[in-house]
Amino acid sequence: MSIAQLAGQPKAKRILQYALTSGKVSHAYLFSGPAGSGRMKMAMAFAKALFCTEAGDDACGHCLECRKFEHGNQPDLHIVEPDGSSIKIDQIRELQRELAYRNIGSDRKIYIMQRAETMTLQAGNSLLKFLEEPGSPIVAMLLTENGQAMLPTIRSRTQLVTFMPLAPQEMLQTLVNEGLPQLPARAAVHLASGLDACRALIQQNGFAEMRNVVIQLGKDSLNRFTAAMMSLQQIMKTELGEQPQLLLSLLMLWYKDMIHFQAGRHESLVFIDQLDWIGKQAYARPAEGWVACLEYTLEAGKRIRAHVSAQLALEQLLIRVQEG
């Protein structure tokens, strides 16, 4: 995977590709952004480009160094992950020993540290000394969900590269291009954080079935109360009933679609296959009425988290939606 092929993050791409073309590669980068924003994939793509012998703004993909990287055979790349709940000083010392050895075939040594904010104080201070006296061919990439959780002295010695949450439309396009089914993907990108989480949700047993259940329950909740209650009772007897929060999250998207339709944002509909039905029902209530449905759904989720029976919370939700 090259930098250009990664979804989103145009600002991060510009910073890293400028470093490659200008030759002004920093000795240390701090990749800061939320889970699912693609920090690790970007770090790996940048590392691949740094090892590439073509010296462009991205990895060429065909030189010897690129092929070695793609096959996981790049000895000058080191990945550091927390040992348990934290990165410990012994891991930093071991990394320093590894980086002290002579390069094997490449001009650089690169290390990528995941969840860098978990470093113990001793590990952070040990790394700090290393950052203060960097070896010229060494490039560090520290990955964190919260740059402010890093030691200020470490932050000041790294170049910050900020990652933003991927937009749903960007994720949807990527997932569809990968061949994943569009209808479940349209829902997944609003429920999961990042592409990997979306893929896992789409491939989860019962997700597509849950989507269909929510369509029927959403329709019945508006004007067929008895049918909705009977459907809910049947759902709670199946494995789908073990995921009430997922059901509620999908139901939120159903009611949001009514607001999107009223606002003319048809391209934003999650349940796009129900466009005709939504078009006939969206104006049955004012926008404030649909907002109230969203609030009822959120309240049901809170009650379940407070250990109220899921079936009871969902039944009360249906009653409130029916009453308007």
Coordinates of C-alpha atoms in Angstrom, one line a residue:
M1 CA 0.0 0.0 0.0
S2 CA 1.4 3.4 -1.0
I3 CA 0.6 6.8 0.6
A4 CA -1.5 7.9 -2.3
Q5 CA -3.7 4.7 -2.1
L6 CA -4.7 5.3 1.5
A7 CA -8.1 6.8 2.2
G8 CA -8.4 10.4 3.4
Q9 CA -5.9 12.4 5.4
P10 CA -4.9 14.9 2.7
K11 CA -3.0 17.1 5.2
A12 CA -1.0 14.3 6.6
K13 CA -0.2 13.1 3.0
R14 CA 1.0 16.6 2.0
I15 CA 3.3 16.8 5.0
L16 CA 4.9 13.4 4.4
Q17 CA 5.1 13.6 0.7
Y18 CA 6.7 17.1 0.9
A19 CA 9.3 15.6 3.2
L20 CA 10.1 12.9 0.7
T21 CA 10.4 15.2 -2.3
S22 CA 12.3 17.9 -0.5
G23 CA 14.6 15.6 1.4
K24 CA 13.7 17.3 4.6
V25 CA 12.7 14.2 6.5
S26 CA 12.4 14.8 10.3
H27 CA 14.2 12.5 12.7
A28 CA 10.9 12.0 14.6
Y29 CA 7.2 12.3 13.8
L30 CA 4.2 12.3 16.1
F31 CA 1.1 10.8 14.4
S32 CA -1.8 12.0 16.5
G33 CA -5.4 11.1 15.8
P34 CA -8.4 9.0 16.8
A35 CA -8.7 5.3 16.5
G36 CA -9.5 4.2 13.0
S37 CA -8.0 7.2 11.3
G38 CA -5.3 5.1 9.6
R39 CA -2.2 6.2 11.6
M40 CA -0.5 2.8 11.4
K41 CA -1.2 2.3 7.7
M42 CA 0.1 5.8 7.0
A43 CA 3.2 5.1 9.1
M44 CA 3.9 1.8 7.2
A45 CA 3.3 3.5 3.8
F46 CA 5.7 6.4 4.8
A47 CA 8.3 3.9 6.0
K48 CA 8.0 2.0 2.7
A49 CA 8.6 5.2 0.8
L50 CA 11.6 6.1 2.9
F51 CA 13.2 2.8 2.1
C52 CA 12.3 3.0 -1.6
T53 CA 15.4 3.7 -3.8
E54 CA 13.4 5.7 -6.4
A55 CA 13.4 8.9 -4.3
G56 CA 10.0 10.1 -5.3
D57 CA 7.0 11.4 -3.3
D58 CA 5.8 7.8 -2.7
A59 CA 7.0 4.2 -2.8
C60 CA 7.5 2.9 -6.3
G61 CA 6.4 -0.6 -5.4
H62 CA 8.8 -2.4 -7.7
C63 CA 12.4 -1.7 -6.5
L64 CA 14.2 -4.2 -4.3
E65 CA 13.6 -2.3 -1.1
C66 CA 9.9 -2.0 -1.8
R67 CA 9.6 -5.7 -2.6
K68 CA 11.5 -6.6 0.6
F69 CA 9.1 -4.3 2.6
E70 CA 6.0 -5.8 1.0
H71 CA 7.2 -9.3 1.9
G72 CA 7.9 -8.4 5.5
N73 CA 11.6 -8.8 5.0
Q74 CA 12.9 -5.4 6.0
P75 CA 15.3 -5.9 8.9
D76 CA 15.8 -2.1 9.4
L77 CA 12.1 -1.6 10.3
H78 CA 11.2 -2.0 14.0
I79 CA 7.7 -2.0 15.5
V80 CA 7.3 -1.3 19.2
E81 CA 4.0 -2.1 21.0
P82 CA 3.0 -1.9 24.6
D83 CA 4.1 -4.9 26.7
G84 CA 0.8 -5.4 28.6
S85 CA -0.6 -2.0 29.4
S86 CA 2.5 0.1 28.8
I87 CA 5.7 0.5 26.9
K88 CA 8.5 -0.1 29.4
I89 CA 12.1 1.1 29.7
D90 CA 13.5 -2.3 28.9
Q91 CA 11.7 -2.1 25.5
I92 CA 13.3 1.3 24.8
R93 CA 16.7 0.0 25.8
E94 CA 16.3 -3.0 23.5
L95 CA 15.2 -0.7 20.7
Q96 CA 18.3 1.4 21.2
R97 CA 20.5 -1.7 21.0
E98 CA 18.9 -2.8 17.8
L99 CA 19.3 0.6 16.2
A100 CA 22.9 0.7 17.2
Y101 CA 23.8 -2.1 14.8
R102 CA 25.0 -1.4 11.3
N103 CA 22.3 -1.1 8.7
I104 CA 21.6 -4.2 6.6
G105 CA 21.4 -3.1 3.0
S106 CA 19.4 0.1 3.4
D107 CA 20.4 3.7 4.2
R108 CA 17.9 4.2 7.0
K109 CA 16.6 2.6 10.2
I110 CA 13.0 3.3 11.1
Y111 CA 11.0 2.5 14.2
I112 CA 7.2 2.8 14.7
M113 CA 5.9 3.0 18.2
Q114 CA 2.2 2.2 18.7
R115 CA 0.2 3.7 21.6
A116 CA 3.2 5.8 22.4
E117 CA 1.3 7.6 25.2
T118 CA 1.5 4.4 27.3
M119 CA 5.2 4.8 27.8
T120 CA 6.2 4.8 31.5
L121 CA 8.0 7.9 32.8
Q122 CA 11.3 6.0 32.8
A123 CA 10.7 4.8 29.2
G124 CA 9.8 8.3 28.1
N125 CA 12.9 9.8 29.6
S126 CA 15.1 7.1 28.0
L127 CA 13.5 7.8 24.6
L128 CA 13.9 11.5 25.1
K129 CA 17.7 11.1 25.4
F130 CA 17.6 9.1 22.2
L131 CA 15.6 11.8 20.4
E132 CA 17.9 14.5 21.6
E133 CA 20.9 12.8 19.9
P134 CA 19.3 11.1 16.9
G135 CA 21.5 9.1 14.5
S136 CA 21.1 10.7 11.1
P137 CA 19.7 7.7 9.3
I138 CA 17.1 7.0 12.0
V139 CA 13.5 8.0 11.7
A140 CA 11.0 7.6 14.5
M141 CA 7.2 7.6 14.2
L142 CA 5.3 7.8 17.4
L143 CA 1.6 6.9 17.1
T144 CA -1.0 8.1 19.6
E145 CA -4.7 8.8 20.0
N146 CA -3.9 11.8 22.2
G147 CA -0.8 13.9 21.5
Q148 CA -1.4 15.9 24.6
A149 CA -0.8 12.8 26.7
M150 CA 2.8 12.6 25.5
L151 CA 5.6 14.2 27.6
P152 CA 5.9 17.9 26.5
T153 CA 9.6 17.4 26.0
I154 CA 9.0 14.6 23.5
R155 CA 6.3 16.5 21.7
S156 CA 8.7 19.4 21.3
R157 CA 11.2 17.2 19.6
T158 CA 8.9 15.6 17.1
Q159 CA 7.0 16.9 14.0
L160 CA 3.3 16.7 14.6
V161 CA 1.2 15.1 11.9
T162 CA -2.5 15.3 12.8
F163 CA -5.0 12.7 11.7
M164 CA -8.7 13.4 11.4
P165 CA -11.6 10.9 11.6
L166 CA -12.3 9.5 8.2
A167 CA -15.5 10.9 6.6
P168 CA -18.3 8.3 6.1
Q169 CA -18.3 8.9 2.4
E170 CA -14.6 8.3 2.1
M171 CA -14.9 5.1 4.0
L172 CA -18.0 4.0 2.0
Q173 CA -16.2 4.5 -1.3
T174 CA -13.2 2.5 -0.1
L175 CA -15.3 -0.3 1.2
V176 CA -17.4 -0.5 -2.0
N177 CA -14.2 -0.4 -4.1
E178 CA -13.0 -3.4 -2.1
G179 CA -16.1 -5.3 -3.1
L180 CA -18.0 -5.2 0.1
P181 CA -21.8 -4.9 -0.2
Q182 CA -23.0 -1.4 -0.4
L183 CA -26.1 -1.5 1.7
P184 CA -24.5 -2.9 4.9
A185 CA -21.5 -0.6 4.3
R186 CA -23.7 2.5 4.2
A187 CA -24.8 1.7 7.8
A188 CA -21.4 0.5 9.0
V189 CA -19.6 3.7 8.2
H190 CA -21.9 5.6 10.6
L191 CA -21.6 3.0 13.3
A192 CA -17.9 2.1 13.4
S193 CA -14.7 4.1 13.8
G194 CA -12.3 3.5 10.9
L195 CA -12.1 1.1 8.0
D196 CA -11.0 -1.9 9.9
A197 CA -13.9 -1.6 12.4
C198 CA -16.3 -1.1 9.5
R199 CA -15.0 -4.3 7.8
A200 CA -15.4 -6.3 11.0
L201 CA -18.9 -5.0 11.5
I202 CA -20.0 -5.8 7.9
Q203 CA -18.6 -9.3 8.2
Q204 CA -20.2 -9.9 11.6
N205 CA -22.7 -12.7 11.7
G206 CA -26.2 -11.2 11.8
F207 CA -25.4 -7.6 10.8
A208 CA -27.2 -7.8 7.5
E209 CA -30.1 -9.5 9.2
M210 CA -30.2 -6.9 11.9
R211 CA -30.4 -4.2 9.3
N212 CA -33.4 -5.9 7.7
V213 CA -35.0 -6.3 11.2
V214 CA -34.6 -2.6 11.9
I215 CA -36.2 -1.7 8.6
Q216 CA -39.3 -3.6 9.5
L217 CA -39.3 -2.5 13.1
G218 CA -38.8 1.1 12.1
K219 CA -41.7 1.0 9.7
D220 CA -44.0 -0.8 12.2
S221 CA -43.0 1.6 15.0
L222 CA -44.7 4.5 13.2
N223 CA -48.1 3.1 12.4
R224 CA -48.4 -0.6 13.2
F225 CA -47.8 -0.6 17.0
T226 CA -49.1 -4.1 17.7
A227 CA -47.0 -5.6 14.9
A228 CA -44.0 -3.7 16.1
M229 CA -44.4 -5.1 19.7
M230 CA -44.9 -8.6 18.4
S231 CA -41.8 -8.3 16.1
L232 CA -39.8 -7.1 19.1
Q233 CA -40.8 -10.0 21.2
Q234 CA -39.7 -12.4 18.5
I235 CA -36.4 -10.5 18.0
M236 CA -35.6 -10.8 21.8
K237 CA -35.9 -14.6 21.6
T238 CA -33.1 -14.8 18.9
E239 CA -29.4 -14.0 18.9
L240 CA -30.2 -10.6 17.5
G241 CA -31.8 -9.8 20.9
E242 CA -28.4 -10.1 22.5
Q243 CA -27.3 -6.9 20.7
P244 CA -29.8 -4.3 21.7
Q245 CA -27.3 -1.4 21.4
L246 CA -26.6 -2.3 17.8
L247 CA -30.4 -2.4 17.1
L248 CA -30.8 1.0 18.7
S249 CA -27.9 2.4 16.7
L250 CA -29.4 1.3 13.5
L251 CA -32.8 2.6 14.5
M252 CA -31.2 6.0 15.1
L253 CA -30.0 5.9 11.5
W254 CA -33.5 5.0 10.4
Y255 CA -35.0 8.1 12.1
K256 CA -32.2 10.3 10.9
D257 CA -33.0 9.2 7.3
M258 CA -36.4 10.9 7.7
I259 CA -34.7 14.2 8.6
H260 CA -32.2 13.8 5.7
F261 CA -35.1 13.3 3.3
Q262 CA -37.0 16.3 4.5
A263 CA -33.8 18.4 4.1
G264 CA -33.3 17.1 0.6
R265 CA -30.1 15.2 1.4
H266 CA -31.1 12.0 -0.4
E267 CA -27.5 11.1 -1.0
S268 CA -27.0 10.9 2.8
L269 CA -29.7 8.2 3.3
V270 CA -28.4 5.1 5.0
F271 CA -31.4 3.0 4.1
I272 CA -31.2 4.1 0.4
D273 CA -33.0 0.9 -0.7
Q274 CA -36.1 2.2 1.2
L275 CA -36.2 5.6 -0.6
D276 CA -39.7 5.2 -1.9
W277 CA -41.1 4.2 1.5
I278 CA -39.2 7.0 3.3
G279 CA -40.4 9.5 0.7
K280 CA -44.0 8.7 1.5
Q281 CA -43.5 8.8 5.3
A282 CA -40.9 11.4 6.0
Y283 CA -43.4 14.3 6.1
A284 CA -45.8 12.4 8.4
R285 CA -44.1 14.2 11.3
P286 CA -42.2 17.5 11.4
A287 CA -38.5 17.5 11.8
E288 CA -39.0 18.1 15.5
G289 CA -41.0 14.9 15.7
W290 CA -38.1 12.9 14.2
V291 CA -35.7 14.5 16.6
A292 CA -37.9 13.4 19.4
C293 CA -37.7 9.8 18.1
L294 CA -33.9 10.1 18.2
E295 CA -34.0 11.3 21.7
Y296 CA -36.3 8.4 22.8
T297 CA -33.8 6.0 21.1
L298 CA -30.8 7.5 22.9
E299 CA -32.7 7.4 26.2
A300 CA -33.5 3.7 25.7
G301 CA -29.8 3.0 25.2
K302 CA -28.9 4.8 28.4
R303 CA -31.5 2.8 30.3
I304 CA -30.1 -0.5 29.0
R305 CA -26.6 0.6 30.1
A306 CA -28.1 1.3 33.5
H307 CA -29.1 -2.3 33.6
V308 CA -32.8 -1.9 32.8
S309 CA -34.1 -5.0 30.9
A310 CA -33.4 -4.5 27.2
Q311 CA -36.9 -5.8 26.2
L312 CA -38.6 -3.4 28.7
A313 CA -36.5 -0.4 27.4
L314 CA -37.2 -1.2 23.8
E315 CA -41.0 -1.7 24.5
Q316 CA -41.1 1.7 26.2
L317 CA -39.3 3.2 23.2
L318 CA -41.9 1.8 20.8
I319 CA -44.7 3.2 23.0
R320 CA -43.1 6.7 23.0
V321 CA -42.5 6.7 19.3
Q322 CA -46.1 5.6 18.6
E323 CA -47.4 8.4 20.9
G324 CA -45.2 10.9 19.1

